[in-house]
Coordinates of N, CA and C in Angstrom, one line a residue:
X994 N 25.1 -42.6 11.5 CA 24.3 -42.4 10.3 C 22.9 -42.9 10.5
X995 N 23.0 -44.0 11.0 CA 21.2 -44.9 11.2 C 20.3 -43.9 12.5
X996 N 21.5 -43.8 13.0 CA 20.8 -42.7 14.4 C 20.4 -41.3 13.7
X997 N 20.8 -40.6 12.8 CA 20.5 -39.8 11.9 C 19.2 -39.6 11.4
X998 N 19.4 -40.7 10.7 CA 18.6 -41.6 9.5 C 16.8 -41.7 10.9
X999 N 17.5 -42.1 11.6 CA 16.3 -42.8 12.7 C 15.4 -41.6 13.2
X1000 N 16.3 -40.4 13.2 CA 15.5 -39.5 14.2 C 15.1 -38.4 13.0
X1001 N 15.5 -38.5 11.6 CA 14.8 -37.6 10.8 C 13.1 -38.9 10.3
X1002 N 13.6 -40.2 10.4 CA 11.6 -40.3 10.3 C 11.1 -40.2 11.5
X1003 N 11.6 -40.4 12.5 CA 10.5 -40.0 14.0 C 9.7 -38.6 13.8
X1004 N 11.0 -37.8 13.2 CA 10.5 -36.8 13.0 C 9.3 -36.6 12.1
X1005 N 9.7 -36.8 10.8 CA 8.6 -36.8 9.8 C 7.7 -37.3 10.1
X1006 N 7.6 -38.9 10.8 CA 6.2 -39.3 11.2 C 5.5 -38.5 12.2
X1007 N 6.0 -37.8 12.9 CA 5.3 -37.3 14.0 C 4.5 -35.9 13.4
X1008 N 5.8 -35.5 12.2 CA 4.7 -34.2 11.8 C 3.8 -34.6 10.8
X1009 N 3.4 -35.8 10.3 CA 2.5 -36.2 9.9 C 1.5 -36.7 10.3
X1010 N 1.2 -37.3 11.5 CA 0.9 -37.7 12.4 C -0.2 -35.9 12.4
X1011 N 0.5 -34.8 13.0 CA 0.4 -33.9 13.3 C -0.3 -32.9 12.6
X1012 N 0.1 -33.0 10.9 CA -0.3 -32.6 9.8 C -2.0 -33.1 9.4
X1013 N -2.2 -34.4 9.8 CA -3.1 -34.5 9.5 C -4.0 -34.4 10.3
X1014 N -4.1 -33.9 11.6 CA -4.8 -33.5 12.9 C -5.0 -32.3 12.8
X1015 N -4.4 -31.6 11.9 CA -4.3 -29.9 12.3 C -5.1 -29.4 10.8
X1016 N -5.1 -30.4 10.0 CA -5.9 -30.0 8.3 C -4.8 -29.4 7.6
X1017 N -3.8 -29.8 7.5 CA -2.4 -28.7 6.8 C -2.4 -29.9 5.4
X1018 N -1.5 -29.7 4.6 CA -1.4 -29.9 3.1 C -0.1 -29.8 3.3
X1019 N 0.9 -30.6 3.0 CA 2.5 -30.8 3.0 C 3.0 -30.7 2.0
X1020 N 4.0 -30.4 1.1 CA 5.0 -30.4 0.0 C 6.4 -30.8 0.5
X1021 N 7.3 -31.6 -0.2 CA 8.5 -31.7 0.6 C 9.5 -31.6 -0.7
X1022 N 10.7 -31.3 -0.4 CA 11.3 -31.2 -1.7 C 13.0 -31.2 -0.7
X1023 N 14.1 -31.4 -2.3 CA 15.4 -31.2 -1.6 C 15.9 -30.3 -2.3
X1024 N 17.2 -29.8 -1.9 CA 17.6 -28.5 -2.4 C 18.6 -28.4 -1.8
X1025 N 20.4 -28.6 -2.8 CA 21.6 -28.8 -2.1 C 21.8 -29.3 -0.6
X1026 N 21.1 -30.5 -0.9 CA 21.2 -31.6 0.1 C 20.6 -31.1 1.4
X1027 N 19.6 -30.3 1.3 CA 19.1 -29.8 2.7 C 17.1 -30.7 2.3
X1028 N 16.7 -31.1 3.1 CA 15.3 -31.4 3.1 C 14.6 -30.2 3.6
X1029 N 13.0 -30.0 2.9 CA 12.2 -28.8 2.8 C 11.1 -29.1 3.0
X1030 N 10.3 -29.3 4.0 CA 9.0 -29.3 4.2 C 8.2 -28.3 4.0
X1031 N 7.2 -28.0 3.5 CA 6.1 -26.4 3.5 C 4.8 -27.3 3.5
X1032 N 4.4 -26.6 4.7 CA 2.8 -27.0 5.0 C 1.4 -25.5 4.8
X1033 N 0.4 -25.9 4.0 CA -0.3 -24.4 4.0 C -1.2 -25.7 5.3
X1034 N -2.0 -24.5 6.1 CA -3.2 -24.5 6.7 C -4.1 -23.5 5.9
X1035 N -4.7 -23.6 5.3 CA -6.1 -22.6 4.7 C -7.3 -22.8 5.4
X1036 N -7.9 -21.6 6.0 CA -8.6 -21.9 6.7 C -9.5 -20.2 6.3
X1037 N -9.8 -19.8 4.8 CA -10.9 -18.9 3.9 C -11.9 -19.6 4.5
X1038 N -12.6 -17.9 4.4 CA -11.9 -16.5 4.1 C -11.7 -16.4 5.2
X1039 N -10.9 -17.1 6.8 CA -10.3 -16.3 7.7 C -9.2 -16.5 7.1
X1040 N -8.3 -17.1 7.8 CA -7.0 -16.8 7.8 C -6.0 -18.1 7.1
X1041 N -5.1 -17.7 6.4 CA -4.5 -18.8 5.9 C -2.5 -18.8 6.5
X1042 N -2.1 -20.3 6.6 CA -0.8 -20.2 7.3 C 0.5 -20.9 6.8
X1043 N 1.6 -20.6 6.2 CA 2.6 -21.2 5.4 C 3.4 -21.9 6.5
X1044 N 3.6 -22.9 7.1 CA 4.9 -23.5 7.6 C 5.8 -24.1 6.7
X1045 N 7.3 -23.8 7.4 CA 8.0 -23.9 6.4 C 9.7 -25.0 7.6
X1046 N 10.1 -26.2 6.8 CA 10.7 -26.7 7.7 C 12.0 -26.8 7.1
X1047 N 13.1 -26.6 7.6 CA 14.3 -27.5 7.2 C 15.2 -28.8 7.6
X1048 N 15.5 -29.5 7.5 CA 16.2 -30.7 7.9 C 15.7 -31.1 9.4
X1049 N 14.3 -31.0 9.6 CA 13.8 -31.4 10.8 C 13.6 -30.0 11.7
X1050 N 14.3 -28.4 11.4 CA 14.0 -27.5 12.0 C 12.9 -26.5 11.7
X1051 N 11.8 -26.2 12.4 CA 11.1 -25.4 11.8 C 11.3 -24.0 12.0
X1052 N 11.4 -23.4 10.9 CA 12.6 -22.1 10.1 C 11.4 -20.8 9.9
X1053 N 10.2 -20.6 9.0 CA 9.4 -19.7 9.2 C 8.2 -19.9 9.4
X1054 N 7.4 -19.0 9.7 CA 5.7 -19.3 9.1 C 5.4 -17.6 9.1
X1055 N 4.4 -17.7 7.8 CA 3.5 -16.6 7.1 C 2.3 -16.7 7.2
X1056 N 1.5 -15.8 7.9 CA 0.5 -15.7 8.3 C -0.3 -14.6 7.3
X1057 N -1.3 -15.0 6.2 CA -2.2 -14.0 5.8 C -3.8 -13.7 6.2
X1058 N -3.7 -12.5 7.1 CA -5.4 -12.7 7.9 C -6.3 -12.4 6.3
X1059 N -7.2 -13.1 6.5 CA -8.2 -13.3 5.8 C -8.3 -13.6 4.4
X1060 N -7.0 -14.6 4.5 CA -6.4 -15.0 3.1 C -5.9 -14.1 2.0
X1061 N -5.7 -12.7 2.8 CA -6.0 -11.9 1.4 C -3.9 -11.4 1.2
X1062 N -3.5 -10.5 0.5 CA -2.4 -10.5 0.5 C -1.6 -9.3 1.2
X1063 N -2.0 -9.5 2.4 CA -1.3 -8.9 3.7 C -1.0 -10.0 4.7
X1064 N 0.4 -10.0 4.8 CA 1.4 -11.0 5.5 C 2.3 -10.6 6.4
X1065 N 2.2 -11.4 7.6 CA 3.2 -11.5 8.7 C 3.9 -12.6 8.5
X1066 N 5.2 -12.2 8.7 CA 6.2 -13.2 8.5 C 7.1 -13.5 10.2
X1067 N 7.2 -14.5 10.2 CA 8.1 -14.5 11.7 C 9.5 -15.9 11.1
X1068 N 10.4 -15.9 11.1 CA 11.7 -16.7 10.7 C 12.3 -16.8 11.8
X1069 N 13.1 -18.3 12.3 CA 13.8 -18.8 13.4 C 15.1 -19.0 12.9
X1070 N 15.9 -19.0 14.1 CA 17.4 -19.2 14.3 C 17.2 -21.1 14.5
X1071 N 18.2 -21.7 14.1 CA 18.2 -23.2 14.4 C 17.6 -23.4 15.9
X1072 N 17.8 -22.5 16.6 CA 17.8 -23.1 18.1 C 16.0 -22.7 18.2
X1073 N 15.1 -22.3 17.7 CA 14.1 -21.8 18.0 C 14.0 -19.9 18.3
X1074 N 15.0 -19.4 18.3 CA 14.8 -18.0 18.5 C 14.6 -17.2 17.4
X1075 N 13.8 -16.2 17.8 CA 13.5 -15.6 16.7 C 14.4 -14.8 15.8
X1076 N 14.4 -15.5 14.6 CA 15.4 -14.2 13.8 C 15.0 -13.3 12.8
X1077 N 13.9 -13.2 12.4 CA 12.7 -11.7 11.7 C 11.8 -11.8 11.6
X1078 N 11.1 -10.3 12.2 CA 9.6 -10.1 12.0 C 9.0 -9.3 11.2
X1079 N 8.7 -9.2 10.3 CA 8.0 -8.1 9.3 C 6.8 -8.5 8.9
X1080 N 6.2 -7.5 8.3 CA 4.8 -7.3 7.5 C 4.6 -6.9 5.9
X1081 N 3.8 -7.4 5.3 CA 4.4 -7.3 3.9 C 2.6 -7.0 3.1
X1082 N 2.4 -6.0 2.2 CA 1.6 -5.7 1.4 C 2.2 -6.5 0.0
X1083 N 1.2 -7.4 -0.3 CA 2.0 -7.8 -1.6 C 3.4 -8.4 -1.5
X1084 N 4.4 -7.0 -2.6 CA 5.9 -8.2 -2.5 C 6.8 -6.6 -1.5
X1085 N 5.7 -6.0 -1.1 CA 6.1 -4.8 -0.4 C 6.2 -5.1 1.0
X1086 N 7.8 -4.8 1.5 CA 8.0 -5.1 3.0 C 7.3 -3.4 3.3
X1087 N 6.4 -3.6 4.5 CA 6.1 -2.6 5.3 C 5.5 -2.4 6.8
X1088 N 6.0 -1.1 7.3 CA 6.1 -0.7 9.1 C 7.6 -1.2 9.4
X1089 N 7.9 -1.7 10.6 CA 8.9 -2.3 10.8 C 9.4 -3.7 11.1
X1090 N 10.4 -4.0 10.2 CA 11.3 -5.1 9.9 C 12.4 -5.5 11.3
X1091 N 12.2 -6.4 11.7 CA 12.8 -6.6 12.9 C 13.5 -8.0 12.7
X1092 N 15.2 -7.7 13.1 CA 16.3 -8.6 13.0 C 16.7 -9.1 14.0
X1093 N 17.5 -10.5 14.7 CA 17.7 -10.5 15.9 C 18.7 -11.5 15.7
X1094 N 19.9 -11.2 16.4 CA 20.7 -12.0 16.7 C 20.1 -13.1 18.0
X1095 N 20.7 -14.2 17.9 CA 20.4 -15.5 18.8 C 20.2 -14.5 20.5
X1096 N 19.4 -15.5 20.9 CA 18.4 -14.4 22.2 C 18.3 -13.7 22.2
X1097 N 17.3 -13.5 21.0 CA 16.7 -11.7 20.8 C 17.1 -11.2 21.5
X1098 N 18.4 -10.9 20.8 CA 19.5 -9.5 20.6 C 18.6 -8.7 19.8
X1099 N 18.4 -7.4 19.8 CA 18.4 -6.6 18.3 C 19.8 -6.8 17.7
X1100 N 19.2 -6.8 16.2 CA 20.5 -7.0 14.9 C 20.6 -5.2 13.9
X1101 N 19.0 -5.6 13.7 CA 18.8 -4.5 12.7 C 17.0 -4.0 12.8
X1102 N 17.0 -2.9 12.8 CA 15.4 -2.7 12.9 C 15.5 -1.6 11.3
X1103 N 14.3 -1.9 10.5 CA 14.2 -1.0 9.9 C 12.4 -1.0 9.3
X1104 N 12.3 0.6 9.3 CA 11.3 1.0 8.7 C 10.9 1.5 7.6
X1105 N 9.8 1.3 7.2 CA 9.3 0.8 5.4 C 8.0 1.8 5.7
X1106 N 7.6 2.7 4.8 CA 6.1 3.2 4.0 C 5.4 2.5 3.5
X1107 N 4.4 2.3 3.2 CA 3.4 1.7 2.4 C 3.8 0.9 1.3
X1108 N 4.7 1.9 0.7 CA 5.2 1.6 -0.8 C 6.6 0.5 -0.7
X1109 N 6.5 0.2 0.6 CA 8.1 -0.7 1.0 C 9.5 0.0 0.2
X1110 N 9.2 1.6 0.4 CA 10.4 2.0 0.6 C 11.1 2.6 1.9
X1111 N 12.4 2.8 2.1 CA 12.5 2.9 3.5 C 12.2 4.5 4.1
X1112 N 12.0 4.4 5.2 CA 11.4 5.7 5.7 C 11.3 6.2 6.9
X1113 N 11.9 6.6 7.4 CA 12.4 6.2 9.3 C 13.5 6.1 9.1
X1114 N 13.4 5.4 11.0 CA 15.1 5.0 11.2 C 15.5 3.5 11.0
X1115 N 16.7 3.3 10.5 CA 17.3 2.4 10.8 C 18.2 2.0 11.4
X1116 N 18.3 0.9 12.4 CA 19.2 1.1 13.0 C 19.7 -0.2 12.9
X1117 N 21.8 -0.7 13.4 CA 22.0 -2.0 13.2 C 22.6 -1.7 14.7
X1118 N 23.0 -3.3 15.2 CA 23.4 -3.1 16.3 C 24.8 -4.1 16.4
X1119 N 25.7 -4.0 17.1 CA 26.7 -5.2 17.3 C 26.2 -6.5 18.3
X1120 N 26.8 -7.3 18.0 CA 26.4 -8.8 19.2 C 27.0 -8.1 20.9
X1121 N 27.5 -7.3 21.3 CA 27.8 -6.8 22.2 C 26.7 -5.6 22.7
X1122 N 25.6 -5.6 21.8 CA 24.4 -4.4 22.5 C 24.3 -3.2 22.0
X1123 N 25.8 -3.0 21.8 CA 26.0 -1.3 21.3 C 25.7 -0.8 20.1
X1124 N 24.8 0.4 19.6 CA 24.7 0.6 18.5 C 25.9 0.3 17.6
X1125 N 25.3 -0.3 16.3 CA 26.4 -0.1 15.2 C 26.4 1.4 14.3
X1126 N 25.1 1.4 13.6 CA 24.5 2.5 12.7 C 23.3 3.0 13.3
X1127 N 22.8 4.3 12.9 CA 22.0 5.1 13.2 C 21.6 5.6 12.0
X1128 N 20.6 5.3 10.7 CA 20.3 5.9 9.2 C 19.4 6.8 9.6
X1129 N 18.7 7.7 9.2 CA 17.5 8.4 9.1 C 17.2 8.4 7.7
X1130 N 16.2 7.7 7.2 CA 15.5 7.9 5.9 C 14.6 8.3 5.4
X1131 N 14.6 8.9 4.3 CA 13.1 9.7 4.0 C 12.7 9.5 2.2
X1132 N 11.7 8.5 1.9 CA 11.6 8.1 0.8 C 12.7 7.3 0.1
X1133 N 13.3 6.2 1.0 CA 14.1 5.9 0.3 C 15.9 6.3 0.2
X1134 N 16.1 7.7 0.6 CA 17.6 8.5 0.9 C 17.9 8.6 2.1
X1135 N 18.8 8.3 2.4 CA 19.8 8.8 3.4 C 19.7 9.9 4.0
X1136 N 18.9 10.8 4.6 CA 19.1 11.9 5.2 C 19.9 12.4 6.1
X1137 N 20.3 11.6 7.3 CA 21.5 11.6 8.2 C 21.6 10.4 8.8
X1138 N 23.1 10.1 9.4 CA 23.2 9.2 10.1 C 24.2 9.1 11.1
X1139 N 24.6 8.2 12.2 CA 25.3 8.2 13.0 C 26.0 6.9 12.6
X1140 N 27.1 6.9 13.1 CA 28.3 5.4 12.9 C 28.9 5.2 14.7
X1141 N 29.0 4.2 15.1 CA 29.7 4.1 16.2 C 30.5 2.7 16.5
X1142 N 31.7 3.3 17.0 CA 32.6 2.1 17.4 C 32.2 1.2 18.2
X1143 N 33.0 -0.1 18.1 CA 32.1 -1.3 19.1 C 32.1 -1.2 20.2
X1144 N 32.9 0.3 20.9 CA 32.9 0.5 22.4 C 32.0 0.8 22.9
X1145 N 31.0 1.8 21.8 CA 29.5 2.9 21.6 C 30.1 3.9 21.7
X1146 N 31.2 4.2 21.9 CA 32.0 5.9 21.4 C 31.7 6.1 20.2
X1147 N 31.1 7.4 19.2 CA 30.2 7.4 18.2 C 31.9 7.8 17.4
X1148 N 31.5 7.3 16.2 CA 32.8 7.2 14.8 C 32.6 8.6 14.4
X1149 N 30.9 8.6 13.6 CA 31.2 9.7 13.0 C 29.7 10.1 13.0
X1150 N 29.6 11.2 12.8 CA 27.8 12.0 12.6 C 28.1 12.9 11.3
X1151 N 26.7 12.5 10.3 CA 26.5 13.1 9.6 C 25.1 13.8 9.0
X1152 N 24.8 14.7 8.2 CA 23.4 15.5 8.0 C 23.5 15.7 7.0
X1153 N 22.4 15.7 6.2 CA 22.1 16.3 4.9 C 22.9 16.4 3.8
X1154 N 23.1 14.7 3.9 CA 23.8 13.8 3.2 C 23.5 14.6 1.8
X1155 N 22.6 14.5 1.3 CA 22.3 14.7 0.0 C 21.7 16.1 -0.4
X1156 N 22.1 17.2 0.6 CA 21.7 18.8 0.5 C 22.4 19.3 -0.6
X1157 N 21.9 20.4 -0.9 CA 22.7 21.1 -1.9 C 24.0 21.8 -1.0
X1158 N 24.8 21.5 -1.0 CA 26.3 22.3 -0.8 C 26.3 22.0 0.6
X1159 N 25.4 21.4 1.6 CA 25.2 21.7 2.7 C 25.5 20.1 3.7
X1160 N 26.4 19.1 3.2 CA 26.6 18.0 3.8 C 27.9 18.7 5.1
X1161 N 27.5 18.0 6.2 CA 28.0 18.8 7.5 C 28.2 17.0 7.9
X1162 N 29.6 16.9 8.9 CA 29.6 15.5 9.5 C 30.7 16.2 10.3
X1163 N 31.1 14.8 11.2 CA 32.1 14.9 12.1 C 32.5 14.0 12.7
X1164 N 33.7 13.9 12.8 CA 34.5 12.4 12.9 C 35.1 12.4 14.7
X1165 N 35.3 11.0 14.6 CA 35.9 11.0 16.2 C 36.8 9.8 16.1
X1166 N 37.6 10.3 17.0 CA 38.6 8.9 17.7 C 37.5 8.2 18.8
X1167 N 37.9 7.0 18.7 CA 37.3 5.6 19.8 C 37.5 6.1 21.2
X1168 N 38.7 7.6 21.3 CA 38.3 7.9 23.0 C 37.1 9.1 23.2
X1169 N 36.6 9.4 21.8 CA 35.8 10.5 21.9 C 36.4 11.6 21.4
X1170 N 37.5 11.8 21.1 CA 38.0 13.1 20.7 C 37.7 13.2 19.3
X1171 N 37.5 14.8 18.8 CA 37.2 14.9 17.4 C 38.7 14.9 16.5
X1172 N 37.9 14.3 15.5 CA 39.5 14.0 14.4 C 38.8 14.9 13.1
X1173 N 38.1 15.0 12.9 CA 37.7 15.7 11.4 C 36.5 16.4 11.3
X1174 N 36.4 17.6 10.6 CA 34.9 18.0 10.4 C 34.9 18.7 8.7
X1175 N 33.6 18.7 8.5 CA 32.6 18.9 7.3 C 31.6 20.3 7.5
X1176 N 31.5 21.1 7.3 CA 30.7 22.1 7.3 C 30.1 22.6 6.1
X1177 N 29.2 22.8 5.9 CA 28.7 23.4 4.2 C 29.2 22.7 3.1
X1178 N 29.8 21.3 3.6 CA 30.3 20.6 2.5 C 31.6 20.8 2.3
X1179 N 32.2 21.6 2.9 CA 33.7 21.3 3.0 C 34.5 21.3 4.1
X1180 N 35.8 20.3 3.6 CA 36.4 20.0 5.3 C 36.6 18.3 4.6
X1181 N 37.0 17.7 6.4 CA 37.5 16.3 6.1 C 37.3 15.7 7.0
X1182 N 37.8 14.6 6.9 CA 36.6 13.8 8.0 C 37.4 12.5 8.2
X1183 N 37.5 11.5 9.3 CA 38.1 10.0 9.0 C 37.5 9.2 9.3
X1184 N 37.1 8.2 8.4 CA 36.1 7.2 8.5 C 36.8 6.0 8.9
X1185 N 36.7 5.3 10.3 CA 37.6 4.1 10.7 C 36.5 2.8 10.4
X1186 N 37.5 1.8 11.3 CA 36.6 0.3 11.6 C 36.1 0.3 12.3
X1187 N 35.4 -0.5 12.9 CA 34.9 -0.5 14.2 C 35.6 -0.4 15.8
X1188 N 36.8 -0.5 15.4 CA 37.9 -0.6 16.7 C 38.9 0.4 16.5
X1189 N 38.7 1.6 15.3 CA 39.3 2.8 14.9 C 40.9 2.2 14.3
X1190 N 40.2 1.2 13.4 CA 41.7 0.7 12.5 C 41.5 1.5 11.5
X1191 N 42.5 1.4 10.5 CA 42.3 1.4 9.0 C 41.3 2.7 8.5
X1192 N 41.7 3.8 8.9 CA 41.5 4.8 8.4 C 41.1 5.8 7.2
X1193 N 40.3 6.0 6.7 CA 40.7 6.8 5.4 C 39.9 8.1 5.5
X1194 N 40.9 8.5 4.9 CA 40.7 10.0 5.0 C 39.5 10.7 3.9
X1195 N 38.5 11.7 3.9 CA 37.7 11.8 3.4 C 37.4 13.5 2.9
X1196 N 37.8 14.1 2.0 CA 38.0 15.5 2.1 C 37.1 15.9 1.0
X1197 N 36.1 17.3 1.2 CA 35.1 17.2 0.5 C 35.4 19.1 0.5
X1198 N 34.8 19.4 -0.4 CA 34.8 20.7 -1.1 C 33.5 21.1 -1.7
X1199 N 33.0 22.8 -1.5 CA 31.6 22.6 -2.0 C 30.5 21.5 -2.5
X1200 N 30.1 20.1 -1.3 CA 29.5 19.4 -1.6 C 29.8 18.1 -2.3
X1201 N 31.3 18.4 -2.8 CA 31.8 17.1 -3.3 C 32.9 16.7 -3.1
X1202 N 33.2 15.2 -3.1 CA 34.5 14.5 -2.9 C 35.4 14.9 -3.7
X1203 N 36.0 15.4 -2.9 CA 37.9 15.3 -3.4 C 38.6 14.6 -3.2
X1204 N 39.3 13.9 -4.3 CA 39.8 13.2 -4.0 C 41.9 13.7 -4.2
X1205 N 42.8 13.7 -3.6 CA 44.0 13.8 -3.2 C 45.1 12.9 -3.2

């Protein structure tokens, strides 16, 4: 406990120590038993910088060039690795949002419009490398997407999710073989787990779910 105790003020003295070398401005607060440091650096009309600490670990910093309200955001994993990068107009995420599992792994990438709606691809990935999901977005919907098992044998492919009468997909078993298909909106399809458990069956008729 005193060894605890000891190495959270080395710490705080040193980023004080630190803080006031660098012209930062400190705030500290608690919050369900976790300690919270936030440092601004302002340094108008260039650039202004949010550091942000937890229990001795430093967790994000926001960067606004020219003080104005366009922001880069970068957030850490406890160990120092990076775990997201985005850019933000206002309270709008936008371009690409970047997620990372511990040693920048990709987790999840996704892309944003102007308007921080989504718009592109998105993609997730498993801690083993292999794609998880494949979205294609356009304003916001779903236009097609891919699914894949944690082997990277693809689950299921689908298109024009939200067409008139015209949703088309296609299912697979984890060895690659096809189990189900969708054409013009009708047909059926099996949507598994990731390791092709637990199954359900999906049967669709002129554009809509049937359910059976």
């Amino acid at each position: 406990m005193k060894k605890a105790f000891l190495k959270s003020y080395i710490f705080i003295l040193a980023l004080v120590f630190f803080i006031a070398a660098d012209n930062r401005s400190c705030d500290t607060s608690n919050s369900f038993g976790e300690n919270y440091i936030k440092c601004i650096k302002a340094d108008c009309p260039r650039d202004s910088i949010i550091f942000t600490y937890i229990d001795n670990n430093f967790i994000s910093e926001r960067h606004f060039p020219g003080c104005g309200n366009r922001e880069s955001f970068i957030s850490y994993h406890e160990n120092g690795d990076t775990l997201t990068c985005s850019n933000h107009i206002g309270k709008n995420t936008v371009g690409l949002r970047r997620i990372y599992y511990t040693g920048y792994r990709p987790e999840r990438f996704t892309n944003f419009d102007s308007t921080g709606r989504k718009h592109g691809w998105e993609v997730f990935w498993y801690e083993n490398g292999n794609v998880k999901d494949s979205i294609l977005f356009r304003n916001d919907s779903t236009i097609q997407r891919s699914s894949f098992y944690h082997n990277g044998k693809v689950s299921i492919k689908e298109k024009d999710i939200y067409g008139n009468d015209g949703y088309d997909a296609v299912s697979f078993t984890p060895e690659g073989k096809k189990s189900g298909e969708i054409q013009n909106g009708t047909g059926t399809v099996f949507v598994c787990d990731s390791v092709g458990g637990n199954c359900k069956k999906l049967t669709f008729k002129g554009g809509k779910r049937v359910f059976e």
